[in-house]
mmCIF file with all atom_site columns, C-alpha atoms in Angstrom:
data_model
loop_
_atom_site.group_PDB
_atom_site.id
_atom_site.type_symbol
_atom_site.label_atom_id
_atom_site.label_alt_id
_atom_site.label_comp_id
_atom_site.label_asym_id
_atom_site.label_entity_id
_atom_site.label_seq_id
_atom_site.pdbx_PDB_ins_code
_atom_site.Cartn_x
_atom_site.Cartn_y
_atom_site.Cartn_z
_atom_site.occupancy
_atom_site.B_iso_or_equiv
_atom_site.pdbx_formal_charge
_atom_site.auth_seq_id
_atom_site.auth_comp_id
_atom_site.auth_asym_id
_atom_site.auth_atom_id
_atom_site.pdbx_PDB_model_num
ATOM 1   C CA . UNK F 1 1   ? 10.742  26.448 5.898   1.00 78.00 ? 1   UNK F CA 1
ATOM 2   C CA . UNK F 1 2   ? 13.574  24.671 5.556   1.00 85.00 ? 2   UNK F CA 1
ATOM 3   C CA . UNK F 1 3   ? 14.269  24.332 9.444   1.00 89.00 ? 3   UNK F CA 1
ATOM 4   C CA . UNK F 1 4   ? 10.595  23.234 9.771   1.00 87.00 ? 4   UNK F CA 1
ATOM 5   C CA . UNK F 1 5   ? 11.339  20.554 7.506   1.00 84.00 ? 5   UNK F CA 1
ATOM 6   C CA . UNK F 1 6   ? 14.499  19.099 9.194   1.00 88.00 ? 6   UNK F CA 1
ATOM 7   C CA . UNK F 1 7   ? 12.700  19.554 12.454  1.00 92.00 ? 7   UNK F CA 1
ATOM 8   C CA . UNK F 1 8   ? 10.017  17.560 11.306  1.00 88.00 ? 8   UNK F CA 1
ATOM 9   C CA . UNK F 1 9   ? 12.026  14.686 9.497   1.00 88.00 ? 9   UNK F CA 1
ATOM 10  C CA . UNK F 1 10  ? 13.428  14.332 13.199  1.00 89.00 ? 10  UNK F CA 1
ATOM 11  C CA . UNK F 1 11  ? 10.128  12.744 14.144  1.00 93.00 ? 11  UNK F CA 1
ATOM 12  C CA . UNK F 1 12  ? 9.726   9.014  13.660  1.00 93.00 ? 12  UNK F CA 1
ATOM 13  C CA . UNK F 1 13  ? 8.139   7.689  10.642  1.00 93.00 ? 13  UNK F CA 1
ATOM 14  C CA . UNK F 1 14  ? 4.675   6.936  11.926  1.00 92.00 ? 14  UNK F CA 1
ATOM 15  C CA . UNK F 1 15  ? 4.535   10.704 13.422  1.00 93.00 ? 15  UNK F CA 1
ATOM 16  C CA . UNK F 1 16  ? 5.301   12.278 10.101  1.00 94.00 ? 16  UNK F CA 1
ATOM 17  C CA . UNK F 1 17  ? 2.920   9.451  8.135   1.00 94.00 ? 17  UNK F CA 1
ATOM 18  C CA . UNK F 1 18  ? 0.096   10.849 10.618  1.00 92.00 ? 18  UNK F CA 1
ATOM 19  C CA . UNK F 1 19  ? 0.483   14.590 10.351  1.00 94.00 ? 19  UNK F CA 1
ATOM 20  C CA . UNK F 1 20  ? 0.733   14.133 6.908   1.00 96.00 ? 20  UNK F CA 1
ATOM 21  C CA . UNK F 1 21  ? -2.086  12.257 6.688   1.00 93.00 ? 21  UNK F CA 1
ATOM 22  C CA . UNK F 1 22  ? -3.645  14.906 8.948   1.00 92.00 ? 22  UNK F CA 1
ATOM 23  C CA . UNK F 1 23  ? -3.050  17.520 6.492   1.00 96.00 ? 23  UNK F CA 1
ATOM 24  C CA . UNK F 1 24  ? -4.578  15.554 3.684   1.00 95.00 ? 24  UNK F CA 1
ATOM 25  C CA . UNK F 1 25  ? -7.672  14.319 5.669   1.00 91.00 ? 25  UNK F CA 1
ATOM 26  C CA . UNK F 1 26  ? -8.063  17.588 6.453   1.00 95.00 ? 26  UNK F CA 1
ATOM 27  C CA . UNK F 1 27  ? -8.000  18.896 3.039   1.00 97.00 ? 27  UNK F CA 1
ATOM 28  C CA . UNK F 1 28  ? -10.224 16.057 2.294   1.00 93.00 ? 28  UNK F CA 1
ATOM 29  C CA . UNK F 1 29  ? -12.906 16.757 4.860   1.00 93.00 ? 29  UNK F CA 1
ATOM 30  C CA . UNK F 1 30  ? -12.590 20.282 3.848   1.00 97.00 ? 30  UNK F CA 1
ATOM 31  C CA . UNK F 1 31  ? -13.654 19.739 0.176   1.00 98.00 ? 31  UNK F CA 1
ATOM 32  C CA . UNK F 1 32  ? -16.110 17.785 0.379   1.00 96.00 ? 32  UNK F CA 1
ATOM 33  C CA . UNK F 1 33  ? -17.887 19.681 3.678   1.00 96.00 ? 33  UNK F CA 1
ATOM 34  C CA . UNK F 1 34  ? -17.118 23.126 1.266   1.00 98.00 ? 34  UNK F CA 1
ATOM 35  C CA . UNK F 1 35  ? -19.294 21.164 -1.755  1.00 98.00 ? 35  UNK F CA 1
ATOM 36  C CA . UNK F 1 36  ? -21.825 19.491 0.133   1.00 97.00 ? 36  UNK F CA 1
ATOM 37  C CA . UNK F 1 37  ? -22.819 22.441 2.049   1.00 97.00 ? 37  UNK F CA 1
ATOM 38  C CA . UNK F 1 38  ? -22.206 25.129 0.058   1.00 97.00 ? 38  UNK F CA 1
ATOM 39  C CA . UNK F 1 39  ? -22.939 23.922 -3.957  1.00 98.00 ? 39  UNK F CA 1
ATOM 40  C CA . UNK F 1 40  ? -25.012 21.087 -2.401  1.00 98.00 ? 40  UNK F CA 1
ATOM 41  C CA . UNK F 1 41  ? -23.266 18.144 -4.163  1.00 98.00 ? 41  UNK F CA 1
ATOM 42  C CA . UNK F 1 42  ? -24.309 14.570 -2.881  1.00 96.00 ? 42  UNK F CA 1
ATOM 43  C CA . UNK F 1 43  ? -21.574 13.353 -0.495  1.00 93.00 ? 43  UNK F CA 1
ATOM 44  C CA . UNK F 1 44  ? -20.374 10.698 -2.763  1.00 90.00 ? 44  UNK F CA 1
ATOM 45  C CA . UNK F 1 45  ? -19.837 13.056 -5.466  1.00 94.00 ? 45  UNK F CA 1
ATOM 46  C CA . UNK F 1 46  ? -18.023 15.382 -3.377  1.00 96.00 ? 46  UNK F CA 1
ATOM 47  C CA . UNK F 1 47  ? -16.118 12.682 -2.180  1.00 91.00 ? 47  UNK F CA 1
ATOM 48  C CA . UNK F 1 48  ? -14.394 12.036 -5.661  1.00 93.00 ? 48  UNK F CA 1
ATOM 49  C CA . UNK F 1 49  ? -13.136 15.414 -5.786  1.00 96.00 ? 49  UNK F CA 1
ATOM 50  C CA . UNK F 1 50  ? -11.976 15.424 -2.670  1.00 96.00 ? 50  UNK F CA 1
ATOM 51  C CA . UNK F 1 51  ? -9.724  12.462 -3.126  1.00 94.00 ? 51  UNK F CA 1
ATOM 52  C CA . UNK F 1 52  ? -8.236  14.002 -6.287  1.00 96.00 ? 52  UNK F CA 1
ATOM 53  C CA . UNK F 1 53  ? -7.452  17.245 -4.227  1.00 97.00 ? 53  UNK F CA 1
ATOM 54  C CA . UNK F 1 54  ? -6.216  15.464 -1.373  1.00 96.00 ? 54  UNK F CA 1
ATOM 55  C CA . UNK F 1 55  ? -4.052  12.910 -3.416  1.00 97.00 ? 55  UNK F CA 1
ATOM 56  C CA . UNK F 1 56  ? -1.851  16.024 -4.142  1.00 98.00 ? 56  UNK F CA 1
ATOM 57  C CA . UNK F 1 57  ? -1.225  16.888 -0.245  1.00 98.00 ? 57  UNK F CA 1
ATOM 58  C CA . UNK F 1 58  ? -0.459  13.561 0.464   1.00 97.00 ? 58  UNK F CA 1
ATOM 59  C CA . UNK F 1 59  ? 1.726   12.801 -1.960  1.00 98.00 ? 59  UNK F CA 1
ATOM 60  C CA . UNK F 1 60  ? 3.682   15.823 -1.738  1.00 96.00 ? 60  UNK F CA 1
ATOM 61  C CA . UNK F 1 61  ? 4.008   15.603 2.054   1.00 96.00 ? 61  UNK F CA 1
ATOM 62  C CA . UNK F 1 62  ? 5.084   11.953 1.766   1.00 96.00 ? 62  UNK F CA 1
ATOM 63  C CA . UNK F 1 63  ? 7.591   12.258 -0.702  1.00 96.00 ? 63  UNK F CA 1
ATOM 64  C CA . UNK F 1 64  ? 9.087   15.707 1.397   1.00 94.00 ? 64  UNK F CA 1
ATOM 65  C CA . UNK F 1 65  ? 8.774   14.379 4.927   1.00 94.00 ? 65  UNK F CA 1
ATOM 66  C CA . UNK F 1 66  ? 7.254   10.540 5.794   1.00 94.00 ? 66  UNK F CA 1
ATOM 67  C CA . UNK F 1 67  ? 9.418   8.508  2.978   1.00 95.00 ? 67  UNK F CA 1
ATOM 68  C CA . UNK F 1 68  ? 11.959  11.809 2.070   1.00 91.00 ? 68  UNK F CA 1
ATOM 69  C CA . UNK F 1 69  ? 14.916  9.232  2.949   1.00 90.00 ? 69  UNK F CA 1
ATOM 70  C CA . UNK F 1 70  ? 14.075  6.440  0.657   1.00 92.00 ? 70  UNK F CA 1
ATOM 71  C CA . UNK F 1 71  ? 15.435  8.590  -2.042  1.00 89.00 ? 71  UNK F CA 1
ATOM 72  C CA . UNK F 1 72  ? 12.670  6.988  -4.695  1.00 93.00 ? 72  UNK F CA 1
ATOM 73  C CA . UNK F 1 73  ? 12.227  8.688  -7.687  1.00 93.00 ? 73  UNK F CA 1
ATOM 74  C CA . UNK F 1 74  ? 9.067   10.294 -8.875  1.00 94.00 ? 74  UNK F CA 1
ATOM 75  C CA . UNK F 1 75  ? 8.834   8.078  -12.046 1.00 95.00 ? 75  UNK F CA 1
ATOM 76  C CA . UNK F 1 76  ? 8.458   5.174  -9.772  1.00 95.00 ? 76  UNK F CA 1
ATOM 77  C CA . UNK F 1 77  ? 6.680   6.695  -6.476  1.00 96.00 ? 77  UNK F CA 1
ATOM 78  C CA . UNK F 1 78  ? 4.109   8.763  -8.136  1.00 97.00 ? 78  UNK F CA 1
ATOM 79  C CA . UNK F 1 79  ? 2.288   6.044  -10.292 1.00 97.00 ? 79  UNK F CA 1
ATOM 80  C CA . UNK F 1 80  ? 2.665   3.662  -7.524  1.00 97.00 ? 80  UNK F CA 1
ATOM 81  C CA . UNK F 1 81  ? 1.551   5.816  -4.731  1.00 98.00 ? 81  UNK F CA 1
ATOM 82  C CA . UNK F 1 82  ? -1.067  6.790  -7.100  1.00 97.00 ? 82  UNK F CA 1
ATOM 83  C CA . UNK F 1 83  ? -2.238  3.350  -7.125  1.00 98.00 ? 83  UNK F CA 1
ATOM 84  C CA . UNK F 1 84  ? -2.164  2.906  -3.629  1.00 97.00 ? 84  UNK F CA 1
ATOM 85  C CA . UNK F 1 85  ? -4.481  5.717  -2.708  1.00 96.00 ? 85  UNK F CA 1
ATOM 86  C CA . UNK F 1 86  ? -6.375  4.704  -5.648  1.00 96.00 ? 86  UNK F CA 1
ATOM 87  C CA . UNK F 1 87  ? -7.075  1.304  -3.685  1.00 97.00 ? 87  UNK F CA 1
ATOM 88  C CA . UNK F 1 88  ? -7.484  3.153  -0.470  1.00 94.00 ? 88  UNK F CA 1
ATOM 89  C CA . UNK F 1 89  ? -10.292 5.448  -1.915  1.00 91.00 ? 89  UNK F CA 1
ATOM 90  C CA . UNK F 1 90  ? -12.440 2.718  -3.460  1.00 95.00 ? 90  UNK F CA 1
ATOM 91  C CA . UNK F 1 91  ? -12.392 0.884  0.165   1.00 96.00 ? 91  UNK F CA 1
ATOM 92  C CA . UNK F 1 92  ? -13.181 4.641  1.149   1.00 91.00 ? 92  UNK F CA 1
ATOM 93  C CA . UNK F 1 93  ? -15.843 4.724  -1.039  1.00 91.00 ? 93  UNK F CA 1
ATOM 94  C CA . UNK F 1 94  ? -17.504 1.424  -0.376  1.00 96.00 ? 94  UNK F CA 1
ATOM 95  C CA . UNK F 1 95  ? -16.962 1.975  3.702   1.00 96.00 ? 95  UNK F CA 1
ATOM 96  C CA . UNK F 1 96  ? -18.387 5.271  3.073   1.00 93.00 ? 96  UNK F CA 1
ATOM 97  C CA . UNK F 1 97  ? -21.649 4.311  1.150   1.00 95.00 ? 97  UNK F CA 1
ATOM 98  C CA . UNK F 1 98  ? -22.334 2.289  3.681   1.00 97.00 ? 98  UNK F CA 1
ATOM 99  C CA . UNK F 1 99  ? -22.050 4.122  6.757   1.00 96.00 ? 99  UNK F CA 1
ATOM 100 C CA . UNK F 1 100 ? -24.065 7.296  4.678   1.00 95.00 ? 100 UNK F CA 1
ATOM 101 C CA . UNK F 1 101 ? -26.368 4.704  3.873   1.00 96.00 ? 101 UNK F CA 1
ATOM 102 C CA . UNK F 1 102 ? -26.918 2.411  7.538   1.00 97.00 ? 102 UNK F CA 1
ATOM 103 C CA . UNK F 1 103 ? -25.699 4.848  9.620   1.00 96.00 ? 103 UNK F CA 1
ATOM 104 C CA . UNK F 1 104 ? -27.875 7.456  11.723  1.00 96.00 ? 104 UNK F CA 1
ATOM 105 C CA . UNK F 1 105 ? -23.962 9.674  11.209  1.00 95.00 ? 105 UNK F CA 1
ATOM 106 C CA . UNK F 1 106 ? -23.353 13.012 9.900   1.00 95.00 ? 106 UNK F CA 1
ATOM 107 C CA . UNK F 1 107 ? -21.959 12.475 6.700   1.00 92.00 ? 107 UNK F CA 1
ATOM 108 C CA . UNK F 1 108 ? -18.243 14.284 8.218   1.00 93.00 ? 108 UNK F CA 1
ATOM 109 C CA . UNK F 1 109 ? -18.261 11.555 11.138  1.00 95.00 ? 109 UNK F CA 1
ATOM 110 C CA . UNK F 1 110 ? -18.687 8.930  8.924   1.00 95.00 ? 110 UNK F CA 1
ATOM 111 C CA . UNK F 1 111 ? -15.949 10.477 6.393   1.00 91.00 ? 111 UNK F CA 1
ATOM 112 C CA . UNK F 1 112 ? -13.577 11.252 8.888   1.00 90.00 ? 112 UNK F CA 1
ATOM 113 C CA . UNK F 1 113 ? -13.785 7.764  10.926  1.00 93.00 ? 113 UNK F CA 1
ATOM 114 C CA . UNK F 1 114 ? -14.007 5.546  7.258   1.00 93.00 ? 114 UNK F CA 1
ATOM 115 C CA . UNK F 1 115 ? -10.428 7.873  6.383   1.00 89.00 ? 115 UNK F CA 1
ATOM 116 C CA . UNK F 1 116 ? -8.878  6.729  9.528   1.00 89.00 ? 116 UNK F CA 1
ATOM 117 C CA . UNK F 1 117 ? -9.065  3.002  8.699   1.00 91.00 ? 117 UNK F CA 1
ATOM 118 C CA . UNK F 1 118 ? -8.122  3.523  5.227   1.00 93.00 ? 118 UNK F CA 1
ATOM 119 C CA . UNK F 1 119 ? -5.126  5.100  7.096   1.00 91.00 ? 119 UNK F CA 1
ATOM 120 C CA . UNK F 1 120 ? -3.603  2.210  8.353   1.00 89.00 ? 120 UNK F CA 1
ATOM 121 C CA . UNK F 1 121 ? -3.831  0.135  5.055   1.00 92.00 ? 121 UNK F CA 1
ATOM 122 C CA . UNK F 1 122 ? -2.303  2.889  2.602   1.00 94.00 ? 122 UNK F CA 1
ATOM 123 C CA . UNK F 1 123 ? 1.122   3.831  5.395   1.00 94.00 ? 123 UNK F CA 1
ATOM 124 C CA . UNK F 1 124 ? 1.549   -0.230 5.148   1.00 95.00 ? 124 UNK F CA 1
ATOM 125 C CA . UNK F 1 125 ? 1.406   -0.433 1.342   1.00 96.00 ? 125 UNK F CA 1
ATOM 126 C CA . UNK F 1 126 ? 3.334   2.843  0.884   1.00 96.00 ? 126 UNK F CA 1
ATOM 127 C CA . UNK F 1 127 ? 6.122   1.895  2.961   1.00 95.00 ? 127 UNK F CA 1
ATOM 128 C CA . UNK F 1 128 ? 6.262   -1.985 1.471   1.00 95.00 ? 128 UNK F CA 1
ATOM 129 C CA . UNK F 1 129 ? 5.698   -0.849 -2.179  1.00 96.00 ? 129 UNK F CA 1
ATOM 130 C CA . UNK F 1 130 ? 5.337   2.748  -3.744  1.00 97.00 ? 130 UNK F CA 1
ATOM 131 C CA . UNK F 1 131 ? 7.980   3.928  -1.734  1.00 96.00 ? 131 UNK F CA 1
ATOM 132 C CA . UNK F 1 132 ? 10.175  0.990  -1.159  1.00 94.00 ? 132 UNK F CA 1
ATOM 133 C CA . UNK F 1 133 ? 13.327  1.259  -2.970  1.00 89.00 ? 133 UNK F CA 1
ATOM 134 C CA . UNK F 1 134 ? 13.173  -1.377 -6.412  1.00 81.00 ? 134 UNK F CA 1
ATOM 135 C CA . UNK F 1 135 ? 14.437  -4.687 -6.097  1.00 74.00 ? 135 UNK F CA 1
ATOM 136 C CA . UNK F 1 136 ? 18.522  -5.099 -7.635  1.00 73.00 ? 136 UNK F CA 1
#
């Protein structure tokens, strides 16, 4: 595991912010496609959980692999990444109401192409702010 890990911190920062991602996307789409088809949960129900679920992958993954050299402590990454995602999932939300509700889309299309803008926004603010090392 540990060679995996040093192989992958070898890849540059956008690479490991995107398989990362991957994982938790995936994780995400997996949730909420487990609720909504198998306990029948409205999408934007299933969505919540999701996030929460997801949140946990992401976080974890950045703070081993995409940010691992910033050195940050938790005390200061967690709440502030926590915020960030927080952001990211009510433009998720929104983006995602909206293309459930005006577009003709399977509700995993729409999920999985409304997480890949998100995308962009949260590796910006995560790298700028709940990551960034604090000010002297």
């Amino acid at each position: 595991m540990k060679a995996l890990l040093m192989w992958l911190r070898g890849w540059p920062q956008p690479l490991r912010f995107m398989a990362v991602g991957g994982a938790a996307a995936s994780t995400h789409l997996l949730v909420v496609a487990l609720l909504v088809q198998g306990l029948h949960w409205p999408p934007l129900a299933a969505n919540v959980l999701a996030f929460l679920l997801a949140f946990w992958v992401s976080y974890g993954g950045h703070t081993l692999l995409t940010f691992a050299h910033t050195g940050v402590a938790h005390r200061q990454a967690l709440p502030r990444f926590f915020v960030v995602a927080c952001a990211a999932f009510v433009v998720n939300e929104v983006l995602y109401f909206a293309a459930l509700r005006w577009l003709p889309w399977h509700y995993l299309i729409s999920l999985f192409l409304v997480l890949l803008a998100v995308a962009v926004g949260t590796f910006i603010s995560s790298k700028l702010w709940a990551f960034a090392q604090p000010a002297p």
